[in-house]
DNA sequence: CGTTTCAATATGTATATACATAATCGTCAT
DNA sequence: ATGACGATTATGTATATACATATTGAAACG
């Protein structure tokens, strides 16, 4: 029963969590290098003086988190440094603006219900033609334009959107809660503002802007495609990486 | 034993995985709306004709994935649409370039070992003064500059880096595998190329560029800070979101 | 010498059971 | 009414046990 020596940084109370953090600490500190075979379940069982189920729970979680790889009959091994993945939190623009301590205002610039053009279908990755709703909006921080929004909504997936004017509520918040999204894809790039955008955002033509495009699916069906163009050159997205735990 | 009716889309074989995907399907399809109380463990136990441990395993995973919230004595509830989070894969530049089908080349522009300036300490979030290594590099795709790299390495954390010239290997790949990173933070923004960058990337001054800044820690100690400036205006980062499973 | 077969082994999944813990509800006394 | 208190309940964690499955290594065989 040498389980008192390591004492674990912070396990969360339960034994399997302590085992989990003990091991991930060893891996993250480099003490157990990639490729190293970590002790067998029955060895950890002895070391922590607990049942195999408890050890198994910890190791299974480590495997799912990608820190180790488990091989039957061979044991569990520390994985190679995985492809660096980070979690990007994408907040509603209202939240972002209010986090800056500024007043938020929303404005709908244009709205058009139309039969999908070839370009629309390309943007939505839509197979067949059908009705879409095209929206153009502005989001303000204080008195200044903060972001420009161009959006397509697939009315075949969200029929009710066709009856909404979006004068008082932005399409983003409207869609959330109404449509359960099951998948989303974001593309992030830098772009120079074209004349139209520059005018809408009250910035110079060609000024560098962060552009975020998002496509959303619900149960395999395309729901909406949106392009946000942010006015402030200094606007930043933050993505964090922190392995396992959670 | 009414477990044959739903048949689950694709569970992965094991029972607890089937329960997990059955339930997440109900949530993602909207059949069980946010706030809905999903069946108690003992009810699912009866429905799937299995032990509580098996149900518990599925529900615990759903809770950790953030799809449901569990409350003692009250039951388990579908969570409100969570803060939209996406997984951003950040690849090594060599990989990115080669994925474009172009030849990759690396060049070290400058290297300076120095005592950390106040600015260095700010960038690295370093408390005390100490030696740092400042690097400037270029990454090429074919014949054209692809990205510009400005990097600081905290020599207190990675002493060996002080002896490395980084003429043939980029600091990114060098650091990976040598230093176990435990935490990273990325900041992504659009910026106009200043004269120095524009010259290095062979683009116009003021051209919009995607700028990615990364800070890395290992066991609470700052390791490195790096700023990548991408030449191609069309260069995009892709982030995907797909709830639970794994 | 090469191939097949078989036993050993570590993990994967599931069970029945037990007790701990937190939250809620009803009861009872103030 | 209001508050204290204990019973009830669902989840949280852990155990011992069992069998399935994939993989390895060695023995048996042609």
mmCIF file of N, CA and C in Angstrom, chain A residues 69-169:
data_model
loop_
_atom_site.group_PDB
_atom_site.id
_atom_site.type_symbol
_atom_site.label_atom_id
_atom_site.label_comp_id
_atom_site.label_asym_id
_atom_site.label_seq_id
_atom_site.Cartn_x
_atom_site.Cartn_y
_atom_site.Cartn_z
ATOM 1 N N UNK A 69 -2.798 4.439 -25.315
ATOM 2 C CA UNK A 69 -3.410 3.531 -26.267
ATOM 3 C C UNK A 69 -3.391 2.155 -25.633
ATOM 4 N N UNK A 70 -4.511 1.454 -25.695
ATOM 5 C CA UNK A 70 -4.586 0.162 -25.026
ATOM 6 C C UNK A 70 -4.554 -0.951 -26.067
ATOM 7 N N UNK A 71 -3.734 -1.943 -25.801
ATOM 8 C CA UNK A 71 -3.658 -3.080 -26.720
ATOM 9 C C UNK A 71 -3.855 -4.357 -25.935
ATOM 10 N N UNK A 72 -4.786 -5.170 -26.396
ATOM 11 C CA UNK A 72 -5.058 -6.428 -25.702
ATOM 12 C C UNK A 72 -3.816 -7.301 -25.695
ATOM 13 N N UNK A 73 -3.670 -7.931 -24.623
ATOM 14 C CA UNK A 73 -2.587 -8.892 -24.414
ATOM 15 C C UNK A 73 -1.219 -8.204 -24.255
ATOM 16 N N UNK A 74 -1.110 -6.944 -24.726
ATOM 17 C CA UNK A 74 0.194 -6.283 -24.688
ATOM 18 C C UNK A 74 0.302 -5.257 -23.565
ATOM 19 N N UNK A 75 -0.806 -4.606 -23.276
ATOM 20 C CA UNK A 75 -0.763 -3.582 -22.239
ATOM 21 C C UNK A 75 -1.186 -2.229 -22.768
ATOM 22 N N UNK A 76 -0.919 -1.204 -21.970
ATOM 23 C CA UNK A 76 -1.318 0.162 -22.335
ATOM 24 C C UNK A 76 -0.068 1.007 -22.515
ATOM 25 N N UNK A 77 -0.043 1.813 -23.559
ATOM 26 C CA UNK A 77 1.151 2.560 -23.907
ATOM 27 C C UNK A 77 0.873 4.055 -24.024
ATOM 28 N N UNK A 78 1.858 4.860 -23.649
ATOM 29 C CA UNK A 78 1.733 6.305 -23.795
ATOM 30 C C UNK A 78 1.780 6.637 -25.283
ATOM 31 N N UNK A 79 0.808 7.408 -25.720
ATOM 32 C CA UNK A 79 0.721 7.717 -27.149
ATOM 33 C C UNK A 79 1.717 8.787 -27.558
ATOM 34 N N UNK A 80 2.032 8.791 -28.836
ATOM 35 C CA UNK A 80 2.847 9.861 -29.401
ATOM 36 C C UNK A 80 2.096 11.177 -29.231
ATOM 37 N N UNK A 81 2.841 12.283 -29.107
ATOM 38 C CA UNK A 81 2.181 13.597 -28.987
ATOM 39 C C UNK A 81 1.161 13.759 -30.105
ATOM 40 N N UNK A 82 -0.092 13.820 -29.708
ATOM 41 C CA UNK A 82 -1.160 13.808 -30.702
ATOM 42 C C UNK A 82 -1.212 15.104 -31.504
ATOM 43 N N UNK A 83 -1.934 15.048 -32.585
ATOM 44 C CA UNK A 83 -2.145 16.252 -33.395
ATOM 45 C C UNK A 83 -2.730 17.322 -32.489
ATOM 46 N N UNK A 84 -2.051 18.431 -32.455
ATOM 47 C CA UNK A 84 -2.436 19.467 -31.510
ATOM 48 C C UNK A 84 -3.855 19.965 -31.810
ATOM 49 N N UNK A 85 -4.760 19.700 -30.928
ATOM 50 C CA UNK A 85 -6.134 20.125 -31.126
ATOM 51 C C UNK A 85 -6.524 21.053 -30.003
ATOM 52 N N UNK A 86 -7.226 22.090 -30.321
ATOM 53 C CA UNK A 86 -7.618 23.049 -29.305
ATOM 54 C C UNK A 86 -9.115 23.274 -29.381
ATOM 55 N N UNK A 87 -9.665 23.641 -28.275
ATOM 56 C CA UNK A 87 -11.096 23.897 -28.232
ATOM 57 C C UNK A 87 -11.352 25.377 -28.457
ATOM 58 N N UNK A 88 -12.125 25.651 -29.448
ATOM 59 C CA UNK A 88 -12.436 27.032 -29.817
ATOM 60 C C UNK A 88 -13.857 27.331 -29.387
ATOM 61 N N UNK A 89 -13.995 28.255 -28.476
ATOM 62 C CA UNK A 89 -15.340 28.616 -28.025
ATOM 63 C C UNK A 89 -15.870 29.713 -28.939
ATOM 64 N N UNK A 90 -17.018 29.459 -29.503
ATOM 65 C CA UNK A 90 -17.584 30.468 -30.390
ATOM 66 C C UNK A 90 -18.849 31.016 -29.768
ATOM 67 N N UNK A 91 -18.756 32.228 -29.290
ATOM 68 C CA UNK A 91 -19.877 32.823 -28.575
ATOM 69 C C UNK A 91 -20.760 33.611 -29.513
ATOM 70 N N UNK A 92 -21.946 33.840 -29.039
ATOM 71 C CA UNK A 92 -22.836 34.734 -29.733
ATOM 72 C C UNK A 92 -22.226 36.140 -29.709
ATOM 73 N N UNK A 93 -22.468 36.884 -30.778
ATOM 74 C CA UNK A 93 -21.833 38.199 -30.879
ATOM 75 C C UNK A 93 -22.276 39.124 -29.753
ATOM 76 N N UNK A 94 -23.540 39.031 -29.390
ATOM 77 C CA UNK A 94 -24.019 39.865 -28.275
ATOM 78 C C UNK A 94 -23.147 39.645 -27.042
ATOM 79 N N UNK A 95 -22.860 38.384 -26.752
ATOM 80 C CA UNK A 95 -22.029 38.065 -25.586
ATOM 81 C C UNK A 95 -20.643 38.679 -25.731
ATOM 82 N N UNK A 96 -20.082 38.550 -26.920
ATOM 83 C CA UNK A 96 -18.740 39.086 -27.141
ATOM 84 C C UNK A 96 -18.712 40.591 -26.905
ATOM 85 N N UNK A 97 -19.728 41.255 -27.428
ATOM 86 C CA UNK A 97 -19.776 42.719 -27.304
ATOM 87 C C UNK A 97 -19.951 43.119 -25.842
ATOM 88 N N UNK A 98 -20.868 42.445 -25.189
ATOM 89 C CA UNK A 98 -21.130 42.813 -23.792
ATOM 90 C C UNK A 98 -19.938 42.502 -22.898
ATOM 91 N N UNK A 99 -19.164 41.482 -23.295
ATOM 92 C CA UNK A 99 -17.955 41.167 -22.536
ATOM 93 C C UNK A 99 -16.946 42.302 -22.633
ATOM 94 N N UNK A 100 -17.055 43.097 -23.690
ATOM 95 C CA UNK A 100 -16.165 44.242 -23.848
ATOM 96 C C UNK A 100 -16.668 45.445 -23.058
ATOM 97 N N UNK A 101 -17.817 45.282 -22.442
ATOM 98 C CA UNK A 101 -18.388 46.373 -21.670
ATOM 99 C C UNK A 101 -19.091 47.410 -22.528
ATOM 100 N N UNK A 102 -19.441 47.024 -23.747
ATOM 101 C CA UNK A 102 -20.099 47.975 -24.652
ATOM 102 C C UNK A 102 -21.560 47.587 -24.849
ATOM 103 N N UNK A 103 -22.324 48.577 -25.259
ATOM 104 C CA UNK A 103 -23.738 48.325 -25.510
ATOM 105 C C UNK A 103 -23.886 47.593 -26.836
ATOM 106 N N UNK A 104 -24.781 46.625 -26.843
ATOM 107 C CA UNK A 104 -24.978 45.840 -28.061
ATOM 108 C C UNK A 104 -26.212 46.330 -28.795
ATOM 109 N N UNK A 105 -26.111 46.425 -30.126
ATOM 110 C CA UNK A 105 -27.291 46.742 -30.929
ATOM 111 C C UNK A 105 -27.249 45.899 -32.186
ATOM 112 N N UNK A 106 -28.443 45.525 -32.625
ATOM 113 C CA UNK A 106 -28.547 44.660 -33.792
ATOM 114 C C UNK A 106 -29.390 45.355 -34.849
ATOM 115 N N UNK A 107 -29.028 45.148 -36.102
ATOM 116 C CA UNK A 107 -29.789 45.778 -37.187
ATOM 117 C C UNK A 107 -29.890 44.823 -38.360
ATOM 118 N N UNK A 108 -31.101 44.665 -38.860
ATOM 119 C CA UNK A 108 -31.250 43.855 -40.063
ATOM 120 C C UNK A 108 -31.158 44.768 -41.265
ATOM 121 N N UNK A 109 -30.253 44.468 -42.170
ATOM 122 C CA UNK A 109 -30.047 45.318 -43.340
ATOM 123 C C UNK A 109 -30.919 44.869 -44.496
ATOM 124 N N UNK A 110 -30.936 43.579 -44.748
ATOM 125 C CA UNK A 110 -31.714 43.097 -45.896
ATOM 126 C C UNK A 110 -32.218 41.685 -45.627
ATOM 127 N N UNK A 111 -33.292 41.346 -46.326
ATOM 128 C CA UNK A 111 -33.895 40.026 -46.171
ATOM 129 C C UNK A 111 -34.540 39.660 -47.490
ATOM 130 N N UNK A 112 -34.242 38.469 -47.979
ATOM 131 C CA UNK A 112 -34.843 38.037 -49.233
ATOM 132 C C UNK A 112 -35.129 36.551 -49.200
ATOM 133 N N UNK A 113 -36.404 36.222 -49.481
ATOM 134 C CA UNK A 113 -36.753 34.814 -49.621
ATOM 135 C C UNK A 113 -36.682 34.493 -51.112
ATOM 136 N N UNK A 114 -35.935 33.447 -51.440
ATOM 137 C CA UNK A 114 -35.799 33.165 -52.865
ATOM 138 C C UNK A 114 -35.533 31.681 -53.100
ATOM 139 N N UNK A 115 -35.715 31.309 -54.344
ATOM 140 C CA UNK A 115 -35.346 29.964 -54.748
ATOM 141 C C UNK A 115 -33.823 29.910 -54.792
ATOM 142 N N UNK A 116 -33.240 28.839 -54.265
ATOM 143 C CA UNK A 116 -31.793 28.795 -54.128
ATOM 144 C C UNK A 116 -31.095 28.877 -55.488
ATOM 145 N N UNK A 117 -30.123 29.776 -55.547
ATOM 146 C CA UNK A 117 -29.286 29.865 -56.744
ATOM 147 C C UNK A 117 -28.207 28.788 -56.662
ATOM 148 N N UNK A 118 -27.471 28.653 -57.733
ATOM 149 C CA UNK A 118 -26.379 27.675 -57.735
ATOM 150 C C UNK A 118 -25.368 28.034 -56.652
ATOM 151 N N UNK A 119 -25.126 29.328 -56.486
ATOM 152 C CA UNK A 119 -24.173 29.766 -55.471
ATOM 153 C C UNK A 119 -24.694 29.426 -54.070
ATOM 154 N N UNK A 120 -25.972 29.696 -53.849
ATOM 155 C CA UNK A 120 -26.577 29.347 -52.559
ATOM 156 C C UNK A 120 -26.376 27.866 -52.260
ATOM 157 N N UNK A 121 -26.651 27.048 -53.260
ATOM 158 C CA UNK A 121 -26.535 25.601 -53.045
ATOM 159 C C UNK A 121 -25.098 25.208 -52.754
ATOM 160 N N UNK A 122 -24.177 25.906 -53.379
ATOM 161 C CA UNK A 122 -22.763 25.639 -53.098
ATOM 162 C C UNK A 122 -22.435 25.985 -51.652
ATOM 163 N N UNK A 123 -22.885 27.136 -51.200
ATOM 164 C CA UNK A 123 -22.568 27.582 -49.847
ATOM 165 C C UNK A 123 -23.200 26.676 -48.793
ATOM 166 N N UNK A 124 -24.415 26.244 -49.064
ATOM 167 C CA UNK A 124 -25.116 25.405 -48.091
ATOM 168 C C UNK A 124 -24.793 23.931 -48.271
ATOM 169 N N UNK A 125 -24.064 23.607 -49.314
ATOM 170 C CA UNK A 125 -23.828 22.210 -49.670
ATOM 171 C C UNK A 125 -25.156 21.477 -49.793
ATOM 172 N N UNK A 126 -26.034 22.114 -50.560
ATOM 173 C CA UNK A 126 -27.391 21.619 -50.734
ATOM 174 C C UNK A 126 -27.461 20.842 -52.046
ATOM 175 N N UNK A 127 -28.139 19.703 -52.016
ATOM 176 C CA UNK A 127 -28.235 18.906 -53.222
ATOM 177 C C UNK A 127 -29.223 19.505 -54.218
ATOM 178 N N UNK A 128 -30.484 19.469 -53.838
ATOM 179 C CA UNK A 128 -31.528 19.913 -54.756
ATOM 180 C C UNK A 128 -31.870 21.383 -54.521
ATOM 181 N N UNK A 129 -32.551 21.976 -55.481
ATOM 182 C CA UNK A 129 -32.987 23.358 -55.349
ATOM 183 C C UNK A 129 -34.126 23.438 -54.340
ATOM 184 N N UNK A 130 -34.367 24.636 -53.803
ATOM 185 C CA UNK A 130 -35.436 24.817 -52.836
ATOM 186 C C UNK A 130 -35.401 26.244 -52.343
ATOM 187 N N UNK A 131 -36.321 26.577 -51.456
ATOM 188 C CA UNK A 131 -36.398 27.946 -50.947
ATOM 189 C C UNK A 131 -35.304 28.205 -49.894
ATOM 190 N N UNK A 132 -34.700 29.347 -50.004
ATOM 191 C CA UNK A 132 -33.760 29.754 -48.961
ATOM 192 C C UNK A 132 -34.099 31.175 -48.520
ATOM 193 N N UNK A 133 -33.638 31.516 -47.323
ATOM 194 C CA UNK A 133 -33.780 32.869 -46.835
ATOM 195 C C UNK A 133 -32.394 33.480 -46.730
ATOM 196 N N UNK A 134 -32.201 34.603 -47.416
ATOM 197 C CA UNK A 134 -30.908 35.277 -47.384
ATOM 198 C C UNK A 134 -31.029 36.499 -46.484
ATOM 199 N N UNK A 135 -30.100 36.649 -45.550
ATOM 200 C CA UNK A 135 -30.164 37.759 -44.609
ATOM 201 C C UNK A 135 -28.840 38.513 -44.591
ATOM 202 N N UNK A 136 -28.947 39.798 -44.353
ATOM 203 C CA UNK A 136 -27.747 40.596 -44.147
ATOM 204 C C UNK A 136 -27.997 41.446 -42.913
ATOM 205 N N UNK A 137 -27.071 41.405 -41.965
ATOM 206 C CA UNK A 137 -27.287 42.090 -40.692
ATOM 207 C C UNK A 137 -26.016 42.792 -40.260
ATOM 208 N N UNK A 138 -26.210 43.710 -39.311
ATOM 209 C CA UNK A 138 -25.055 44.350 -38.682
ATOM 210 C C UNK A 138 -25.174 44.248 -37.168
ATOM 211 N N UNK A 139 -24.031 44.076 -36.530
ATOM 212 C CA UNK A 139 -23.990 44.049 -35.072
ATOM 213 C C UNK A 139 -23.126 45.214 -34.614
ATOM 214 N N UNK A 140 -23.637 45.981 -33.670
ATOM 215 C CA UNK A 140 -22.921 47.169 -33.207
ATOM 216 C C UNK A 140 -22.380 46.978 -31.800
ATOM 217 N N UNK A 141 -21.213 47.569 -31.579
ATOM 218 C CA UNK A 141 -20.668 47.671 -30.224
ATOM 219 C C UNK A 141 -20.610 49.153 -29.906
ATOM 220 N N UNK A 142 -21.462 49.586 -29.005
ATOM 221 C CA UNK A 142 -21.584 51.021 -28.784
ATOM 222 C C UNK A 142 -22.150 51.650 -30.048
ATOM 223 N N UNK A 143 -21.477 52.668 -30.541
ATOM 224 C CA UNK A 143 -21.980 53.323 -31.758
ATOM 225 C C UNK A 143 -21.341 52.771 -33.023
ATOM 226 N N UNK A 144 -20.295 51.976 -32.848
ATOM 227 C CA UNK A 144 -19.553 51.547 -34.029
ATOM 228 C C UNK A 144 -19.991 50.155 -34.491
ATOM 229 N N UNK A 145 -20.018 49.955 -35.800
ATOM 230 C CA UNK A 145 -20.303 48.608 -36.312
ATOM 231 C C UNK A 145 -19.226 47.647 -35.830
ATOM 232 N N UNK A 146 -19.643 46.493 -35.380
ATOM 233 C CA UNK A 146 -18.706 45.521 -34.819
ATOM 234 C C UNK A 146 -18.507 44.343 -35.774
ATOM 235 N N UNK A 147 -19.609 43.862 -36.330
ATOM 236 C CA UNK A 147 -19.508 42.728 -37.246
ATOM 237 C C UNK A 147 -20.620 42.781 -38.278
ATOM 238 N N UNK A 148 -20.312 42.260 -39.426
ATOM 239 C CA UNK A 148 -21.270 42.172 -40.518
ATOM 240 C C UNK A 148 -21.618 40.705 -40.713
ATOM 241 N N UNK A 149 -22.888 40.421 -40.933
ATOM 242 C CA UNK A 149 -23.339 39.042 -41.038
ATOM 243 C C UNK A 149 -24.079 38.820 -42.341
ATOM 244 N N UNK A 150 -23.640 37.811 -43.099
ATOM 245 C CA UNK A 150 -24.361 37.387 -44.297
ATOM 246 C C UNK A 150 -24.780 35.955 -44.074
ATOM 247 N N UNK A 151 -26.075 35.696 -44.173
ATOM 248 C CA UNK A 151 -26.536 34.358 -43.803
ATOM 249 C C UNK A 151 -27.533 33.791 -44.797
ATOM 250 N N UNK A 152 -27.438 32.492 -44.968
ATOM 251 C CA UNK A 152 -28.433 31.743 -45.731
ATOM 252 C C UNK A 152 -29.082 30.736 -44.796
ATOM 253 N N UNK A 153 -30.389 30.651 -44.843
ATOM 254 C CA UNK A 153 -31.090 29.628 -44.070
ATOM 255 C C UNK A 153 -31.832 28.716 -45.039
ATOM 256 N N UNK A 154 -31.657 27.451 -44.865
ATOM 257 C CA UNK A 154 -32.325 26.464 -45.710
ATOM 258 C C UNK A 154 -33.764 26.280 -45.221
ATOM 259 N N UNK A 155 -34.707 26.816 -45.959
ATOM 260 C CA UNK A 155 -36.099 26.791 -45.494
ATOM 261 C C UNK A 155 -36.701 25.390 -45.525
ATOM 262 N N UNK A 156 -36.080 24.509 -46.284
ATOM 263 C CA UNK A 156 -36.550 23.120 -46.271
ATOM 264 C C UNK A 156 -36.290 22.501 -44.900
ATOM 265 N N UNK A 157 -35.274 22.993 -44.210
ATOM 266 C CA UNK A 157 -34.940 22.443 -42.894
ATOM 267 C C UNK A 157 -35.616 23.231 -41.773
ATOM 268 N N UNK A 158 -35.794 24.530 -41.984
ATOM 269 C CA UNK A 158 -36.381 25.398 -40.956
ATOM 270 C C UNK A 158 -37.474 26.253 -41.584
ATOM 271 N N UNK A 159 -38.616 25.650 -41.805
ATOM 272 C CA UNK A 159 -39.694 26.335 -42.515
ATOM 273 C C UNK A 159 -40.141 27.612 -41.796
ATOM 274 N N UNK A 160 -40.187 27.552 -40.473
ATOM 275 C CA UNK A 160 -40.723 28.701 -39.700
ATOM 276 C C UNK A 160 -39.911 29.969 -39.925
ATOM 277 N N UNK A 161 -38.642 29.805 -40.304
ATOM 278 C CA UNK A 161 -37.797 30.980 -40.511
ATOM 279 C C UNK A 161 -38.343 31.847 -41.633
ATOM 280 N N UNK A 162 -39.098 31.259 -42.536
ATOM 281 C CA UNK A 162 -39.640 32.020 -43.654
ATOM 282 C C UNK A 162 -40.633 33.088 -43.221
ATOM 283 N N UNK A 163 -41.243 32.903 -42.046
ATOM 284 C CA UNK A 163 -42.238 33.863 -41.563
ATOM 285 C C UNK A 163 -41.652 34.863 -40.592
ATOM 286 N N UNK A 164 -40.374 34.756 -40.339
ATOM 287 C CA UNK A 164 -39.740 35.644 -39.355
ATOM 288 C C UNK A 164 -39.038 36.783 -40.077
ATOM 289 N N UNK A 165 -39.237 37.992 -39.563
ATOM 290 C CA UNK A 165 -38.630 39.154 -40.213
ATOM 291 C C UNK A 165 -37.206 39.423 -39.743
ATOM 292 N N UNK A 166 -36.860 38.948 -38.571
ATOM 293 C CA UNK A 166 -35.529 39.143 -37.988
ATOM 294 C C UNK A 166 -35.195 40.620 -37.816
ATOM 295 N N UNK A 167 -36.219 41.407 -37.468
ATOM 296 C CA UNK A 167 -35.979 42.833 -37.248
ATOM 297 C C UNK A 167 -35.473 43.082 -35.838
ATOM 298 N N UNK A 168 -35.962 42.289 -34.894
ATOM 299 C CA UNK A 168 -35.614 42.542 -33.492
ATOM 300 C C UNK A 168 -34.702 41.473 -32.900
ATOM 301 N N UNK A 169 -34.629 40.356 -33.558
ATOM 302 C CA UNK A 169 -33.770 39.291 -33.023
ATOM 303 C C UNK A 169 -32.840 38.814 -34.129
#
